[in-house]
């Protein structure tokens, strides 16, 4: 019997003749394309860093980019936390059994996903203070640019986070809610203790992607007088007519936020992977 099954452990893949498109050729073609692309990018970076970057200017303007980086980081952290909280509420509203609540949540999502973030920032930054123009009382918020930035980013990304949470909730099998209710748990307790933890796991990739987009959306805040990274780039470029030196600092500033954020998201995805133990 051993001789009968001896060949089962070494099963060879079927060889098919597809003309030019064989597995080996496609593999090496992919390696060649990736190698050429990498070489081109490295050569471009070498030329930029050696021929186009003014390191004395970089050293002079670096503190201004650090200040802008810290400001963007503050706005991102506050907006990220608030948008995730609000997005959870929006996601719950989208799956609510009450038609009115579900309609309001749907309308919120459709508006903030259907209009540009720049338009929403203008509404908040210019529209809200207009209510105080006919009032003898001064506008109550002194640093309105910062507050408008946080409000605009929070409201916009809460809509996207809400849709991610809604998708995570609908991906949880119906039997989970039925099992929780059969144990005597209320609907609220079932959502909080059983459904939402699984929904957050399902939506983690989408939520992480949205947070990276949130970082990049801070580049629009220059239109509402926030001295963020791109506004510093524009000032340096207009004063020195040097494009590449501030561009390099802009890239480093954004990557200093998005790369660690991406690593955190991938770490959380590994930790929350279904059916895997944790060391």
Coordinates of C-alpha atoms in Angstrom, one line a residue:
X1 CA 0.0 0.0 0.0
X2 CA 2.9 2.3 0.7
X3 CA 4.1 1.9 -2.8
X4 CA 0.7 2.7 -4.2
X5 CA 0.5 6.1 -2.5
X6 CA 4.2 7.0 -2.7
X7 CA 3.8 9.5 -5.5
X8 CA 0.9 11.5 -3.9
X9 CA 3.3 13.7 -1.9
X10 CA 5.0 15.1 -5.1
X11 CA 2.2 16.2 -7.3
X12 CA 3.5 18.2 -10.2
X13 CA 1.6 21.2 -11.6
X14 CA 0.1 20.6 -15.0
X15 CA 2.1 22.2 -17.8
X16 CA 0.0 24.0 -20.3
X17 CA 1.2 25.6 -23.5
X18 CA -0.2 29.1 -23.9
X19 CA 2.2 30.3 -26.5
X20 CA 4.2 33.3 -25.2
X21 CA 2.3 33.5 -21.9
X22 CA 3.8 30.8 -19.9
X23 CA 4.1 31.0 -16.1
X24 CA 7.9 31.4 -16.1
X25 CA 7.9 34.1 -18.8
X26 CA 5.2 36.1 -17.0
X27 CA 7.1 35.8 -13.7
X28 CA 10.3 37.1 -15.2
X29 CA 8.5 39.8 -17.1
X30 CA 7.0 41.1 -13.9
X31 CA 10.5 41.0 -12.2
X32 CA 12.0 42.9 -15.2
X33 CA 9.2 45.6 -15.1
X34 CA 9.6 46.0 -11.3
X35 CA 13.3 46.2 -11.7
X36 CA 13.2 48.8 -14.4
X37 CA 10.6 50.9 -12.5
X38 CA 12.7 50.7 -9.3
X39 CA 15.9 51.7 -11.2
X40 CA 14.1 54.7 -12.8
X41 CA 12.8 55.9 -9.5
X42 CA 16.2 55.6 -7.8
X43 CA 17.9 57.4 -10.7
X44 CA 15.3 60.2 -10.5
X45 CA 15.8 60.5 -6.7
X46 CA 19.6 60.6 -7.2
X47 CA 19.3 63.4 -9.8
X48 CA 17.0 65.4 -7.6
X49 CA 19.1 65.0 -4.5
X50 CA 22.4 65.8 -6.2
X51 CA 21.5 68.4 -8.8
X52 CA 18.3 70.2 -7.8
X53 CA 18.2 70.3 -4.0
X54 CA 19.8 73.4 -2.2
X55 CA 20.8 72.0 1.1
X56 CA 21.6 75.4 2.6
X57 CA 18.0 76.5 1.8
X58 CA 16.7 73.2 3.2
X59 CA 18.5 73.8 6.4
X60 CA 17.1 77.4 6.6
X61 CA 13.5 76.5 6.0
X62 CA 13.5 73.2 7.8
X63 CA 12.1 74.7 11.1
X64 CA 9.1 76.1 9.2
X65 CA 8.3 72.6 7.9
X66 CA 8.7 71.2 11.4
X67 CA 6.1 73.7 12.7
X68 CA 3.7 72.8 9.9
X69 CA 4.3 69.1 10.5
X70 CA 3.4 69.4 14.2
X71 CA 0.3 71.4 13.3
X72 CA -0.8 68.8 10.8
X73 CA -0.1 66.0 13.2
X74 CA -2.3 67.7 15.9
X75 CA -5.1 68.2 13.4
X76 CA -4.9 64.7 12.2
X77 CA -4.9 63.1 15.7
X78 CA -7.9 65.1 16.8
X79 CA -9.8 64.7 13.5
X80 CA -9.0 61.0 13.4
X81 CA -10.3 60.2 16.9
X82 CA -13.5 62.3 16.4
X83 CA -14.2 60.9 12.9
X84 CA -13.9 57.3 14.2
X85 CA -16.3 58.0 17.0
X86 CA -18.7 59.9 14.8
X87 CA -18.3 57.2 12.1
X88 CA -19.3 54.5 14.5
X89 CA -22.5 56.4 15.3
X90 CA -23.1 56.9 11.6
X91 CA -22.5 53.3 10.9
X92 CA -25.0 52.3 13.6
X93 CA -27.5 54.7 12.2
X94 CA -27.1 53.2 8.8
X95 CA -28.1 49.8 10.1
X96 CA -30.7 51.1 12.5
X97 CA -34.1 49.4 12.6
X98 CA -35.7 52.8 12.9
X99 CA -36.5 54.1 9.4
X100 CA -36.1 57.8 10.5
X101 CA -32.6 57.3 12.0
X102 CA -31.5 55.2 9.0
X103 CA -32.7 57.9 6.6
X104 CA -30.9 60.7 8.5
X105 CA -27.7 58.7 8.6
X106 CA -28.0 57.9 4.9
X107 CA -28.6 61.6 4.0
X108 CA -25.5 62.5 6.0
X109 CA -23.4 60.0 4.2
X110 CA -24.7 61.0 0.8
X111 CA -24.0 64.7 1.4
X112 CA -20.5 64.4 2.7
X113 CA -19.5 61.8 0.2
X114 CA -21.2 63.5 -2.7
X115 CA -19.7 67.0 -2.2
X116 CA -16.0 67.9 -2.3
X117 CA -14.1 68.4 0.9
X118 CA -13.0 71.8 -0.3
X119 CA -16.6 72.9 -0.6
X120 CA -17.4 71.6 2.9
X121 CA -14.4 73.5 4.3
X122 CA -15.6 76.7 2.7
X123 CA -19.0 76.2 4.1
X124 CA -17.6 75.8 7.6
X125 CA -14.8 78.4 7.5
X126 CA -16.8 81.2 5.7
X127 CA -20.4 80.2 6.3
X128 CA -20.6 79.7 10.1
X129 CA -18.9 83.1 11.0
X130 CA -21.4 84.8 8.7
X131 CA -24.1 84.2 11.3
X132 CA -22.3 86.6 13.7
X133 CA -21.8 89.5 11.2
X134 CA -25.1 91.0 12.1
X135 CA -24.7 90.4 15.8
X136 CA -23.0 92.8 18.2
X137 CA -21.2 89.9 19.9
X138 CA -17.8 88.9 18.4
X139 CA -17.2 85.5 17.0
X140 CA -16.6 83.3 20.0
X141 CA -13.7 81.2 18.6
X142 CA -10.4 83.0 18.2
X143 CA -8.4 80.3 16.2
X144 CA -11.3 79.5 13.8
X145 CA -9.0 78.2 11.1
X146 CA -7.8 75.3 13.3
X147 CA -11.3 74.6 14.6
X148 CA -12.8 74.7 11.1
X149 CA -10.1 72.3 9.8
X150 CA -10.9 69.8 12.6
X151 CA -14.7 70.1 12.1
X152 CA -14.4 69.8 8.3
X153 CA -12.2 66.8 8.3
X154 CA -14.1 65.1 11.1
X155 CA -17.5 65.5 9.4
X156 CA -16.2 64.4 6.0
X157 CA -14.3 61.3 7.1
X158 CA -17.0 60.3 9.6
X159 CA -19.1 59.6 6.5
X160 CA -16.5 57.3 5.0
X161 CA -15.8 55.7 8.4
X162 CA -19.5 55.2 8.9
X163 CA -19.8 53.3 5.6
X164 CA -16.8 51.1 6.6
X165 CA -18.4 50.3 10.0
X166 CA -21.7 49.6 8.3
X167 CA -20.0 47.2 5.9
X168 CA -18.3 45.6 8.8
X169 CA -21.6 45.2 10.7
X170 CA -23.4 43.7 7.7
X171 CA -20.5 41.2 7.2
X172 CA -21.1 39.7 10.7
X173 CA -23.3 36.7 10.3
X174 CA -26.9 37.1 11.5
X175 CA -26.5 34.2 13.8
X176 CA -24.2 36.3 16.0
X177 CA -27.0 38.7 16.9
X178 CA -29.5 35.8 17.3
X179 CA -27.2 34.0 19.6
X180 CA -26.5 37.1 21.8
X181 CA -30.2 37.8 22.1
X182 CA -31.0 34.2 23.0
X183 CA -28.6 34.6 25.9
X184 CA -30.7 37.4 27.3
X185 CA -28.6 40.3 26.0
X186 CA -30.4 43.5 25.0
X187 CA -30.0 44.9 21.4
X188 CA -27.6 47.6 22.7
X189 CA -25.5 45.1 24.7
X190 CA -25.5 42.7 21.7
X191 CA -24.2 45.4 19.4
X192 CA -21.6 46.7 21.9
X193 CA -20.3 43.3 23.2
X194 CA -20.7 41.0 20.1
X195 CA -21.3 42.8 16.8
X196 CA -19.2 45.9 17.0
X197 CA -15.9 44.2 17.9
X198 CA -16.3 41.9 14.9
X199 CA -17.4 44.8 12.7
X200 CA -14.4 46.8 13.7
X201 CA -12.2 43.8 12.7
X202 CA -14.0 43.5 9.4
X203 CA -13.7 47.2 8.7
X204 CA -10.1 47.7 9.9
X205 CA -8.5 47.8 6.4
X206 CA -11.0 50.3 5.1
X207 CA -10.7 52.5 8.3
X208 CA -6.9 52.4 8.1
X209 CA -7.0 53.5 4.4
X210 CA -9.4 56.3 5.3
X211 CA -7.0 57.6 8.0
X212 CA -4.2 57.7 5.5
X213 CA -6.4 59.7 3.1
X214 CA -7.2 62.0 6.0
X215 CA -3.6 62.9 6.4
X216 CA -3.3 63.8 2.7
X217 CA -6.6 65.8 2.9
X218 CA -4.9 68.2 5.3
X219 CA -3.1 69.6 2.2
X220 CA -6.5 71.4 1.4
X221 CA -6.4 73.3 4.6
X222 CA -4.2 76.0 3.0
X223 CA -7.4 77.5 1.5
X224 CA -8.7 78.3 5.0
X225 CA -5.5 80.0 6.2
X226 CA -4.1 77.0 8.1
X227 CA -0.3 77.1 7.9
X228 CA 0.1 73.4 7.0
X229 CA 2.8 71.7 5.0
X230 CA 1.7 72.7 1.5
X231 CA 1.2 76.3 2.5
X232 CA 4.8 76.4 3.7
X233 CA 5.9 74.9 0.4
X234 CA 4.0 77.6 -1.6
X235 CA 5.6 80.3 0.5
X236 CA 9.2 79.0 0.0
X237 CA 8.7 78.3 -3.7
X238 CA 7.2 81.8 -4.3
X239 CA 10.1 83.5 -2.4
X240 CA 13.0 81.5 -3.8
X241 CA 11.6 80.0 -7.1
X242 CA 13.1 76.7 -5.9
X243 CA 10.7 73.9 -6.4
X244 CA 12.6 70.7 -5.6
X245 CA 14.0 71.7 -2.2
X246 CA 10.7 72.3 -0.5
X247 CA 9.1 69.4 -2.4
X248 CA 11.6 67.0 -0.8
X249 CA 10.7 68.4 2.6
X250 CA 7.0 68.1 1.8
X251 CA 7.4 64.4 0.9
X252 CA 9.4 63.7 4.0
X253 CA 6.8 65.4 6.2
X254 CA 3.9 63.5 4.8
X255 CA 5.7 60.1 4.8
X256 CA 6.7 60.7 8.4
X257 CA 3.0 60.4 9.2
X258 CA 1.7 58.0 6.7
X259 CA 4.4 55.3 6.9
X260 CA 4.2 54.8 10.7
X261 CA 0.4 54.9 10.3
X262 CA 0.5 52.2 7.7
X263 CA 2.6 50.0 9.9
X264 CA 0.2 50.5 12.8
X265 CA -2.7 49.4 10.6
X266 CA -0.9 46.4 9.3
X267 CA 0.1 45.4 12.9
X268 CA -3.6 45.7 14.0
X269 CA -4.6 43.6 11.0
X270 CA -2.2 40.9 12.0
X271 CA -3.3 41.0 15.6
X272 CA -7.0 40.8 14.6
X273 CA -6.6 38.1 11.9
X274 CA -9.4 35.5 12.1
X275 CA -8.3 32.2 13.6
X276 CA -4.8 33.2 14.4
X277 CA -3.3 33.1 17.9
X278 CA -1.2 35.9 19.4
X279 CA 2.3 35.4 20.6

